[in-house]
Amino acid sequence: MTTTERTPVAAPATSAPHQPAGGVNTHCPYCALQCGMTVTGKQVAPREFPTNRGGLCQKGWTSGALLDSAARLTTPLMRTGGQLRPASWDTALDHVAAKITGIQREYGPDGVAVFGGGGLTNEKAYLLGKFARVALRTSQVDYNGRFCMSSAAAAGMRAFGLDRGLPFPVTDLDEADAVLLVGANPAETMPPFMRHLDPSGLIVIDPRRTATAEQASLHLQPAPGTDLALALGILHSVVADGFLDQSYVDERTAGFEDVWRIVARWWPEHVERVTGVSAAEQRRAGAMLATARNAYLLTGRGTEQHATGADTVTAWINLALALGLPGRRGSGFGCITGQGNGQGGREHGQKADQLPGYRKIDDPAAREHVAGVWGVHPADLPGPGRSAYELLDALGEQAGPRGLLVFGSNVVVSAPHSAHVTDRLDALDMLVVADIVLSETAQRADVVLPITQWAEEEGTLTNLEGRILHRRRALAPPDGVRTDLEVLHALAGLLGQPPERFPSDPETVFAELGAASAGGPADYSGVNYPRLRAGEALHWPVPAGSDGTPRMFLDRFAHPDGRARFVPVEHVGPAESPDDDYPLRATTGRVLAHYQSGAQTRLVSELMRAVPESFVEVHPDTAARAGLCDGARATVASRRGTVCVTVRCVPSMRPDVLFLPFHFPGEQSANLLTNPALDPTSRMPEFKVCAARLEAA
Ligand code: SF4
């Protein structure tokens, strides 16, 4: 098929679907808690749902403002004469298809890459991965979830044989007597989650005294990049104080002796010197968990976003196994997923090493199964490609991709070492961005494709507890936009694919996803839209005929022998240490009012009034040493870049630590500073610590 032939595309609806009198029940567009909400007109209101219990955070409450934002894109844009100018869909898609064809003719299939997102629905993530492997035949596909949960996923895979963020429903936490939260700040990132935690048994490990730490009965405040050592110290104290669950270790695990050989050297007083957390606090944390009737250990991005992230999560899993928590009703270990579809997004094939159903792309049986569903020969599927940062780093280079299609990601703000990533984007022969607004990444594109957003389209997401949710279409999109599925359908057709191979109807795509996932670790084959519309609680795996799996590992773990693995890990510290030029440690995170790169929340006036700009949190003594006071303008510099932000003096900060939120662009962008040192297993960058210097602006 030539690029001038048309593939039929369903015209977007131009009138609002009939909304029932009480509105349309759906879920929040933002984080992985996926709070239940009702959309009436363009107003949102909370509704009762197990994860949020009728609550919403400020982001959720104001999410209706996105639906009539003046910044909304409603026509494709093409760069001519250096400017982005309106174009018709036919012109834009023809141009993209022609450029893809030309680039691949010159550089081969891997000359074009695809970058997805953890906020895409399951259907979009699935079709995007299929589009890359079948329509483009490129191995160069990855997504921003690599920056979010890949270290937890890698650690969970090697310990339990399977990765599901929370292998139990969130509501199980209601019965907990003790919960240890490591590197997570749900009081700001997902406030309704706090309804499931009892402050009297809450232990928080975080270098900052966060809003979550404020509510805890015990807060341990290690130096950034030392929490692996802290896990070793607490595990040492658990064993030394007689709290090892020996019968659980004997019956359900393997490898404890190898771990103990390392842990034996990390007695709490030694760990205190490395982390700054007192030996007494380490022992108290271990005892609180060990003596609780129901105890949980949960990790977040603070644990993961290190060059040793997978090992750090593993160290906490080792502690949980020693206490006998995973796979036991009323106790457990879990990782809190961040992005709205962070769980589903990493299961269905937009990851460089993966095929749908959480299958490995280098597994011959997986390739054969998925190729059969897709109607192609297994040998025609490419192998594993570059991970997210490695992909961005290679753009425009001699052996790297020359064209990039971005769906659901704003890498100019969200990628580490962002000035370098921006340079690489600018070196491309073609950058295509599909988005609802002109994000910082879209501003650099050659072609921008305007797409529908959450309440204007139907799809499924998988929340932080592995529950598959139905996102209903609540209102019609504005004229001129298309769904991502329609865009992929049209582009695939222009690239010569049969139209039926890339359906644009989400229910049809989901049915195919179910078939592709059948028999895989994340099996969705027993799920269908009628079950989801009926509100059934279906936690994967859901093989055909099953009612799902709310709690995993109760009888056995997913390794062939049914045992969980203790995995020996050593503390090595951050990839970059403070020195005379950069004497402090900068860490990054989120604030209540904003979400990820801020591309959506910076459009909401109420959220911008709450936090209109970036800042640096610093101990007053550290600020004074730099000649700064609260409210002053400061520069924070690392070996990669400099940001200019307002000082917030916070007495509870460690004197050696700076904190910056990462939601803001331009000279305030925290990722100008961050270190792209990658974890060797997960390939996750070290967002959470880099050496830095604070000065007056
Ligand atoms: Fe709930 Fe997260 Fe949305 Fe806030 S952002 S309302 S916590 S889903």
XYZ file of C-alpha atoms and ligand atoms in Angstrom:
705
model
C 0.000 0.000 0.000
C 1.285 3.441 -0.816
C 1.195 6.253 1.661
C -1.553 7.974 -0.293
C -4.031 5.118 0.147
C -6.503 5.564 2.984
C -7.225 3.102 5.720
C -10.695 3.586 7.142
C -10.646 5.271 10.525
C -13.711 5.556 12.671
C -14.651 9.219 12.864
C -14.514 10.531 16.407
C -17.906 11.038 17.939
C -18.934 14.659 17.877
C -21.807 14.507 20.321
C -21.624 13.600 23.966
C -22.683 10.060 24.745
C -25.772 10.023 26.849
C -24.692 10.325 30.449
C -26.932 8.603 32.973
C -28.581 10.921 35.476
C -26.032 10.116 38.162
C -23.055 10.560 35.820
C -20.570 7.984 34.543
C -18.573 5.910 37.005
C -14.910 5.864 36.056
C -11.426 6.298 37.548
C -8.985 9.138 38.093
C -6.655 10.012 35.179
C -3.564 10.128 37.335
C -1.917 7.663 39.711
C -1.997 3.908 40.246
C -4.438 4.055 43.158
C -7.024 4.657 40.410
C -9.543 6.210 42.758
C -13.158 5.699 41.815
C -14.877 8.854 40.598
C -18.042 9.879 38.808
C -18.007 12.264 35.851
C -21.156 14.337 35.411
C -20.916 16.757 32.540
C -17.289 17.782 32.996
C -17.411 17.734 36.789
C -15.846 14.950 38.818
C -16.860 13.683 42.225
C -15.446 10.859 44.323
C -17.289 7.607 44.635
C -16.930 4.643 46.886
C -14.247 2.238 45.618
C -12.025 -0.093 47.675
C -8.765 1.762 47.029
C -10.002 5.284 47.833
C -13.009 4.685 50.113
C -14.800 7.703 48.702
C -11.779 9.991 48.853
C -9.901 11.896 46.172
C -6.788 14.002 46.397
C -6.503 17.543 45.111
C -5.352 16.281 41.716
C -8.356 14.005 41.351
C -10.849 16.633 42.497
C -9.587 19.101 39.897
C -9.121 16.639 37.041
C -12.312 17.837 35.335
C -10.438 21.038 34.478
C -8.396 19.044 31.970
C -11.510 18.341 29.953
C -12.007 21.898 28.757
C -8.470 23.199 29.020
C -7.725 26.049 26.641
C -4.361 24.397 25.996
C -6.001 21.390 24.381
C -4.729 20.410 20.930
C -7.480 19.763 18.395
C -5.610 19.663 15.120
C -2.408 17.928 13.995
C 0.630 20.177 13.777
C 3.533 19.912 11.352
C 6.807 21.805 11.468
C 7.380 23.927 8.416
C 9.781 26.828 8.282
C 10.803 26.063 11.836
C 7.240 26.549 13.150
C 4.553 24.070 14.127
C 1.553 24.798 11.930
C -1.908 23.197 11.676
C -2.267 20.355 9.189
C -4.948 17.866 8.246
C -4.847 14.357 9.642
C -4.299 12.935 6.165
C -1.359 15.234 5.501
C 0.216 14.587 8.894
C -0.159 10.804 8.817
C 0.993 10.552 5.206
C 4.068 12.554 6.126
C 4.842 10.377 9.147
C 4.393 7.160 7.179
C 6.567 8.432 4.352
C 9.310 9.506 6.763
C 9.196 6.140 8.541
C 9.530 4.366 5.221
C 12.403 6.572 4.138
C 14.318 6.302 7.397
C 13.906 2.529 7.547
C 14.977 2.185 3.918
C 18.207 3.971 4.772
C 18.898 2.743 8.304
C 16.932 -0.488 8.609
C 13.958 -1.305 10.855
C 15.733 -0.123 14.024
C 16.105 3.315 12.454
C 12.689 4.133 13.915
C 11.949 3.846 17.638
C 8.839 4.026 19.794
C 8.551 5.441 23.311
C 5.424 4.683 25.344
C 4.107 5.529 28.770
C 2.896 4.017 32.011
C -0.290 6.054 31.780
C -1.436 4.424 28.547
C -4.360 2.025 28.832
C -3.674 -1.693 28.527
C -5.106 -1.605 25.022
C -2.796 1.216 23.943
C 0.294 -0.327 25.540
C -0.496 -3.627 23.843
C -1.187 -2.172 20.405
C 1.858 0.106 20.634
C 4.157 -2.850 21.322
C 2.561 -4.781 18.478
C 2.841 -1.774 16.169
C 6.562 -1.521 16.934
C 7.279 -5.234 16.426
C 4.928 -5.943 13.494
C 4.281 -2.698 11.584
C 7.724 -1.150 12.158
C 9.633 -4.406 12.790
C 11.814 -2.435 15.182
C 13.370 -3.714 18.391
C 13.655 -0.105 19.608
C 10.649 0.231 21.878
C 10.556 1.096 25.556
C 8.591 3.405 27.840
C 8.762 5.742 30.782
C 7.748 3.009 33.218
C 11.403 1.982 32.986
C 11.978 5.058 35.155
C 9.312 4.010 37.664
C 8.921 0.369 38.634
C 11.513 -1.637 36.748
C 13.795 -2.174 39.746
C 10.910 -3.469 41.844
C 9.841 -5.658 38.946
C 13.342 -7.108 38.578
C 13.648 -7.750 42.316
C 10.198 -9.315 42.515
C 10.945 -11.559 39.558
C 14.089 -12.981 41.073
C 12.698 -13.328 44.609
C 9.157 -14.521 43.920
C 9.357 -15.597 40.261
C 6.704 -13.012 39.353
C 6.143 -9.276 39.705
C 2.794 -7.866 40.742
C 3.260 -4.588 42.658
C 0.923 -5.420 45.526
C 0.192 -9.154 45.474
C -2.784 -8.501 47.759
C -5.713 -6.025 47.771
C -4.993 -2.604 49.273
C -7.776 -3.205 51.767
C -5.746 -6.003 53.403
C -3.590 -3.233 54.876
C -6.558 -2.173 57.008
C -5.854 -5.108 59.346
C -2.133 -4.418 59.687
C -0.600 -3.783 63.092
C 2.697 -2.673 61.569
C 3.581 -1.327 58.117
C 7.103 -0.402 57.063
C 7.075 2.101 54.169
C 10.438 2.542 52.454
C 10.986 5.427 50.033
C 7.304 6.193 49.542
C 5.346 9.312 50.401
C 1.686 8.412 49.791
C 0.420 11.239 51.998
C 1.399 13.504 49.089
C 1.474 11.221 46.073
C -1.753 9.260 46.728
C -3.406 10.598 49.893
C -6.449 8.264 49.956
C -3.986 5.366 50.355
C -3.313 6.669 53.872
C -6.858 5.643 54.832
C -5.540 2.075 54.869
C -2.638 2.745 57.235
C -2.803 2.994 61.031
C -0.280 5.638 62.144
C 0.336 3.797 65.424
C 2.051 0.961 63.584
C 3.548 2.974 60.760
C 7.316 3.043 60.233
C 8.636 5.323 57.476
C 12.117 5.244 55.986
C 12.881 8.383 54.012
C 15.757 10.873 53.915
C 13.153 13.645 54.285
C 10.593 14.161 56.998
C 7.761 13.919 54.498
C 4.058 14.373 55.136
C 3.911 10.571 55.465
C 6.809 10.481 57.911
C 5.018 13.133 59.991
C 2.186 10.670 60.557
C 4.391 7.699 61.435
C 5.183 6.416 64.885
C 8.795 5.850 63.805
C 10.731 7.711 61.116
C 14.201 6.536 60.093
C 16.076 9.164 58.074
C 19.025 7.610 56.215
C 21.340 9.500 53.888
C 20.128 9.167 50.286
C 21.552 6.096 48.622
C 22.163 4.147 51.833
C 18.872 2.349 52.366
C 20.297 -0.955 51.152
C 22.719 -0.805 54.079
C 19.819 0.051 56.374
C 17.931 -3.038 55.226
C 20.996 -5.142 56.013
C 21.212 -3.604 59.494
C 17.543 -4.207 60.320
C 17.800 -7.775 59.032
C 20.890 -8.280 61.187
C 18.999 -7.039 64.242
C 16.009 -9.268 63.459
C 18.223 -12.357 63.383
C 20.387 -11.324 66.353
C 17.330 -10.518 68.466
C 15.772 -13.944 67.793
C 13.010 -12.811 65.416
C 13.962 -14.928 62.381
C 10.886 -16.934 61.294
C 12.833 -20.173 61.000
C 9.925 -22.441 60.075
C 8.831 -20.105 57.245
C 12.426 -19.818 56.033
C 12.770 -23.617 56.041
C 9.446 -24.373 54.393
C 8.950 -21.557 51.883
C 12.322 -20.114 50.920
C 15.800 -20.948 49.675
C 19.145 -19.212 50.056
C 19.034 -17.682 53.528
C 22.548 -18.854 54.413
C 24.079 -16.995 51.454
C 22.338 -13.799 52.527
C 23.345 -14.200 56.161
C 27.024 -14.460 55.189
C 26.765 -10.819 54.040
C 24.280 -9.579 56.619
C 26.411 -10.906 59.488
C 28.966 -8.188 58.681
C 26.355 -5.411 58.851
C 25.624 -5.131 62.561
C 23.459 -2.104 63.444
C 26.275 0.037 64.897
C 28.227 -0.413 61.653
C 25.120 0.464 59.647
C 24.586 3.547 61.800
C 27.947 4.914 60.633
C 26.964 4.442 56.960
C 23.324 5.552 57.054
C 23.065 7.939 59.996
C 20.189 5.877 61.466
C 20.853 4.872 65.059
C 21.295 1.215 65.958
C 18.492 1.562 68.501
C 16.056 2.766 65.809
C 17.057 -0.105 63.532
C 16.346 -2.610 66.314
C 13.058 -0.904 67.156
C 11.889 -1.082 63.543
C 12.795 -4.779 63.338
C 11.029 -5.536 66.605
C 7.873 -3.625 65.613
C 7.560 -5.703 62.461
C 8.490 -8.988 64.121
C 6.077 -8.687 67.033
C 3.098 -7.487 64.977
C 0.330 -9.978 64.347
C -0.136 -8.621 60.811
C 2.818 -6.821 59.247
C 3.567 -5.476 55.771
C 6.679 -4.115 54.127
C 6.108 -1.745 51.196
C 8.621 0.012 48.964
C 8.337 2.962 46.557
C 10.452 4.941 44.115
C 12.870 6.066 46.818
C 14.021 2.476 47.065
C 14.180 1.852 43.359
C 15.553 4.897 41.597
C 19.197 4.095 42.167
C 21.961 2.494 40.159
C 21.550 -0.289 42.735
C 17.747 -0.117 42.797
C 17.054 -3.791 42.092
C 19.493 -4.850 44.804
C 18.030 -2.329 47.225
C 14.496 -3.658 46.743
C 15.950 -7.147 47.052
C 17.473 -6.258 50.427
C 14.036 -5.268 51.706
C 12.513 -8.454 50.275
C 15.171 -10.430 52.158
C 14.053 -8.726 55.370
C 10.403 -9.490 54.584
C 11.246 -13.150 53.924
C 13.215 -13.435 57.180
C 10.111 -12.161 59.000
C 7.886 -14.621 57.098
C 5.676 -11.919 55.540
C 5.306 -12.624 51.776
C 2.610 -15.067 50.717
C 1.002 -15.199 54.146
C -2.598 -14.056 54.643
C -2.663 -10.917 56.771
C 0.963 -10.034 56.018
C 2.978 -9.308 52.932
C 5.540 -7.525 50.840
C 4.665 -5.148 48.015
C 5.892 -2.295 45.850
C 3.644 0.732 45.410
C 3.204 1.478 41.709
C 3.138 5.161 40.758
C 1.765 5.776 37.274
C -1.910 5.283 36.490
C -1.317 2.112 34.506
C 2.185 1.456 35.792
C 1.249 -2.176 36.443
C -0.587 -2.970 33.195
C 1.832 -0.846 31.213
C 4.675 -3.179 32.100
C 2.841 -6.359 31.222
C 1.698 -6.057 27.638
C 4.645 -5.497 25.413
C 5.776 -1.861 25.268
C 8.921 -2.790 27.217
C 12.108 -3.476 25.270
C 12.480 -7.062 26.494
C 8.888 -8.108 26.659
C 5.886 -9.550 24.863
C 2.261 -9.413 26.082
C 1.284 -11.341 29.190
C 4.580 -10.461 30.896
C 6.376 -12.822 28.529
C 10.056 -12.499 27.684
C 10.784 -11.578 24.104
C 13.797 -13.902 23.981
C 11.735 -16.931 25.078
C 11.099 -19.085 21.952
C 7.801 -20.435 23.296
C 6.589 -16.904 24.074
C 7.562 -15.694 20.600
C 5.742 -18.571 18.960
C 2.566 -18.007 20.980
C 2.391 -14.252 20.435
C 3.402 -14.480 16.773
C 0.551 -16.947 16.319
C -1.951 -14.467 17.760
C -0.516 -11.694 15.589
C -0.504 -13.805 12.427
C 3.209 -13.431 11.737
C 6.179 -15.796 11.744
C 8.070 -15.931 15.086
C 11.341 -15.304 13.252
C 9.948 -11.993 12.013
C 9.619 -10.604 15.548
C 12.640 -8.514 16.547
C 14.589 -9.312 19.686
C 15.147 -7.163 22.764
C 15.956 -3.497 22.217
C 17.518 -0.697 24.230
C 16.109 0.332 27.613
C 14.479 3.765 27.940
C 17.479 5.934 28.792
C 19.812 3.977 26.507
C 17.291 4.453 23.718
C 17.034 8.202 24.311
C 20.816 8.439 24.613
C 21.268 6.763 21.209
C 18.813 8.958 19.267
C 20.368 10.488 16.187
C 23.688 8.766 16.798
C 25.443 6.786 14.079
C 24.024 3.440 15.192
C 20.926 4.798 16.892
C 17.352 5.454 15.768
C 16.785 8.439 13.462
C 13.051 8.669 13.984
C 11.017 8.480 17.208
C 7.300 8.167 17.918
C 6.301 9.196 21.461
C 2.978 8.231 23.006
C 2.024 9.263 26.532
C 5.379 10.574 27.706
C 7.084 13.936 28.215
C 10.741 12.905 28.257
C 12.113 16.453 28.002
C 11.001 16.909 31.614
C 10.899 13.356 32.954
C 14.124 11.756 31.682
C 17.368 11.998 33.664
C 20.150 14.288 32.395
C 17.395 16.022 30.483
C 19.531 18.568 28.650
C 21.360 15.700 26.984
C 18.089 13.949 26.155
C 16.783 17.181 24.610
C 19.916 17.388 22.465
C 19.368 13.835 21.294
C 15.720 14.581 20.372
C 16.869 17.588 18.380
C 19.315 15.389 16.471
C 16.527 13.206 15.065
C 15.385 13.225 11.458
C 11.813 12.914 12.699
C 10.136 13.294 16.093
C 6.424 12.515 16.307
C 4.515 13.147 19.541
C 0.933 12.111 20.216
C -0.433 14.124 23.140
C -3.413 16.084 24.389
C -1.428 19.330 24.823
C 1.773 20.847 23.518
C 4.037 19.285 26.141
C 7.701 20.272 26.341
C 8.489 17.209 24.214
C 5.752 17.989 21.701
C 7.150 21.516 21.343
C 10.281 19.994 19.794
C 8.415 17.615 17.485
C 8.195 17.631 13.718
C 4.661 16.286 13.883
C 2.205 16.535 16.799
C -0.906 14.370 16.786
C -3.820 15.498 19.015
C -5.409 12.619 20.878
C -8.305 11.903 23.193
C -7.898 11.889 26.945
C -9.141 9.707 29.774
C -12.829 10.590 30.046
C -13.266 10.779 26.268
C -12.308 7.187 25.528
C -12.866 3.654 26.752
C -10.154 1.337 27.974
C -8.769 -0.688 30.841
C -6.044 -0.055 33.381
C -4.485 -2.325 35.968
C -4.095 -0.625 39.306
C -1.401 -0.970 41.957
C -2.973 -4.139 43.370
C -3.170 -5.908 39.987
C -6.901 -5.247 39.639
C -8.064 -4.690 36.066
C -10.360 -1.672 35.851
C -12.723 -0.422 33.207
C -12.370 3.253 32.302
C -15.628 4.299 30.702
C -16.112 6.965 28.084
C -17.966 9.756 29.817
C -18.136 12.442 27.153
C -17.337 13.097 23.529
C -13.891 14.333 22.573
C -13.535 17.711 20.869
C -13.720 17.738 17.111
C -10.411 17.016 15.468
C -8.834 14.578 17.903
C -8.434 10.831 17.529
C -7.707 8.021 19.962
C -4.187 6.565 20.109
C -5.684 3.307 18.829
C -7.078 5.102 15.782
C -3.702 6.716 15.156
C -1.910 3.357 15.307
C -4.579 1.763 13.114
C -4.184 4.451 10.478
C -0.392 4.496 10.528
C -0.191 0.697 10.359
C -2.442 0.765 7.334
C -0.296 3.370 5.611
C 2.714 1.150 6.315
C 1.053 -1.717 4.491
C -0.529 -3.663 7.327
C -3.982 -5.232 6.921
C -6.502 -2.988 8.738
C -7.929 -5.839 10.827
C -4.497 -6.520 12.311
C -4.596 -3.177 14.130
C -8.158 -2.716 15.350
C -9.088 0.685 16.738
C -11.991 -0.491 18.885
C -10.725 -0.932 22.479
C -12.935 -3.925 23.256
C -11.599 -5.750 20.193
C -8.024 -4.863 21.140
C -8.605 -6.079 24.693
C -9.979 -9.404 23.469
C -6.820 -9.869 21.393
C -4.660 -8.850 24.363
C -6.391 -11.581 26.364
C -5.521 -14.166 23.733
C -1.920 -12.952 23.526
C -1.546 -13.070 27.312
C -3.171 -16.516 27.700
C -0.869 -18.890 29.535
C 1.606 -16.125 30.355
C 2.482 -14.886 33.838
C 0.035 -11.961 33.538
C -2.846 -13.924 32.063
C -5.881 -11.759 31.189
C -7.618 -14.351 29.022
C -10.521 -14.748 31.446
C -11.296 -11.033 31.469
C -13.691 -9.379 29.069
C -15.482 -6.070 28.851
C -18.862 -7.427 30.012
C -17.241 -8.693 33.237
C -15.478 -5.395 33.751
C -18.594 -3.367 32.992
C -20.406 -5.436 35.597
C -17.841 -4.254 38.136
C -16.268 -7.596 38.936
C -13.030 -7.348 40.942
C -10.591 -9.209 38.712
C -6.971 -9.308 39.822
C -4.565 -10.983 37.417
C -3.738 -13.728 36.668
C -7.247 -14.400 35.357
C -7.026 -17.487 33.138
C -10.147 -18.409 31.183
C -12.908 -19.484 33.545
C -11.212 -17.929 36.575
C -12.430 -15.234 38.947
C -8.936 -13.798 39.318
C -6.275 -13.899 41.995
C -6.621 -11.181 44.639
C -3.885 -12.720 46.805
C -0.844 -14.322 45.259
C 1.726 -16.741 46.647
C -0.461 -18.039 49.518
C 0.459 -21.650 48.702
C 3.576 -21.322 46.618
C 5.766 -18.741 44.937
C 6.151 -18.666 41.161
C 9.558 -20.347 40.971
C 9.390 -23.960 39.738
C 10.023 -25.345 43.243
C 7.435 -23.013 44.766
C 9.996 -21.362 47.063
C 10.902 -17.708 47.303
C 14.563 -16.828 46.888
C 16.757 -14.979 49.323
C 19.217 -13.167 47.048
C 22.546 -11.948 48.499
C 23.150 -8.245 47.888
C 25.854 -5.845 49.067
C 25.756 -2.142 49.832
C 27.888 -0.196 47.354
C 26.357 3.285 47.660
C 25.393 5.840 45.026
C 27.130 6.043 41.662
C 28.226 9.589 42.450
C 29.664 10.767 45.778
C 29.823 14.310 47.152
C 33.194 16.053 46.824
C 34.600 19.562 47.317
C 32.866 20.897 44.192
C 29.533 19.198 44.814
C 29.397 18.651 48.584
C 25.662 17.917 48.980
C 23.300 15.167 47.852
C 20.289 16.210 45.763
C 17.211 14.020 45.715
C 13.976 14.428 43.753
C 10.327 13.566 44.228
C 6.731 14.677 43.931
C 4.440 17.153 45.648
C 0.743 16.808 46.391
C -0.450 19.258 43.743
C 1.392 17.863 40.741
C 1.764 14.647 38.831
C 4.876 13.347 37.039
C 6.197 15.816 34.397
C 3.337 18.197 35.225
C 2.144 18.267 31.604
C -1.442 17.831 32.848
C -1.405 19.325 36.349
C 0.397 22.499 35.297
C -2.736 23.234 33.199
C -4.986 23.261 36.264
C -5.173 26.722 37.804
C -6.055 25.463 41.291
C -3.001 23.200 41.316
C -0.762 25.955 39.981
C -2.026 28.281 42.693
C -1.056 25.618 45.245
C 2.462 25.076 43.866
C 3.211 27.502 41.032
C 6.911 26.826 40.667
C 9.734 24.583 41.717
C 11.801 25.012 44.865
C 14.657 23.470 46.768
C 14.110 22.217 50.307
C 17.194 22.652 52.439
C 18.153 22.714 56.119
C 18.370 26.337 57.354
C 22.028 25.877 58.364
C 22.938 24.595 54.917
C 21.120 27.519 53.319
C 22.889 29.976 55.638
C 26.290 28.519 54.729
C 25.451 29.313 51.090
C 24.361 32.832 52.059
C 20.701 31.994 51.482
C 17.492 32.334 53.453
C 13.922 31.173 53.036
C 12.436 32.601 49.831
C 15.764 33.499 48.235
C 16.589 32.499 44.675
C 19.255 29.824 44.449
C 21.040 27.754 41.882
C 21.507 24.058 42.403
C 24.238 22.583 40.241
C 25.322 19.022 39.534
C 27.925 17.688 37.129
C 25.272 17.751 34.374
C 23.445 21.007 34.775
C 22.068 23.859 36.858
C 18.571 24.794 37.977
C 17.342 28.087 39.358
C 14.725 27.752 42.101
C 13.351 29.304 45.296
C 14.747 28.241 48.665
C 12.478 26.623 51.225
C 14.200 26.254 54.586
C 12.987 23.094 56.309
C 14.504 22.351 59.740
C 13.764 18.614 59.472
C 15.958 18.215 56.377
C 19.277 16.452 56.787
C 22.002 19.115 56.487
C 23.644 17.164 53.664
C 20.519 16.793 51.488
C 18.653 18.983 48.984
C 15.192 18.074 47.717
C 13.634 19.257 44.440
C 10.288 18.293 42.876
C 10.571 17.127 39.270
C 7.307 18.464 37.809
C 8.634 21.675 36.290
C 10.294 22.472 32.948
C 13.001 24.832 31.743
C 15.506 26.245 34.196
C 13.497 24.709 37.070
C 13.723 21.161 35.747
C 15.204 18.911 38.435
C 16.176 16.367 35.798
C 18.787 18.765 34.457
C 20.690 17.592 37.540
C 19.929 13.887 37.808
C 22.409 11.142 37.109
C 21.607 8.652 34.323
C 23.740 5.932 35.940
C 21.733 2.757 35.293
C 20.948 -0.235 37.446
C 22.648 -3.195 35.722
C 19.564 -5.404 36.011
C 16.569 -3.105 35.611
C 18.303 -0.324 33.612
C 16.575 2.226 35.858
C 18.421 5.545 36.239
C 19.602 6.972 39.548
C 17.005 9.744 39.928
C 17.154 9.713 43.700
C 20.667 10.931 44.423
C 23.395 12.969 42.799
C 26.188 15.162 44.107
C 25.162 18.808 44.072
C 26.122 22.347 45.043
C 23.870 25.113 46.395
C 24.640 28.777 45.696
C 22.913 32.128 45.596
C 21.406 32.794 42.172
Fe -6.558 9.093 43.681
Fe -4.111 9.180 42.692
Fe -6.106 10.409 41.463
Fe -5.192 11.381 43.735
S -4.044 11.219 41.819
S -7.342 11.126 43.195
S -4.682 9.483 44.827
S -5.877 8.206 41.747
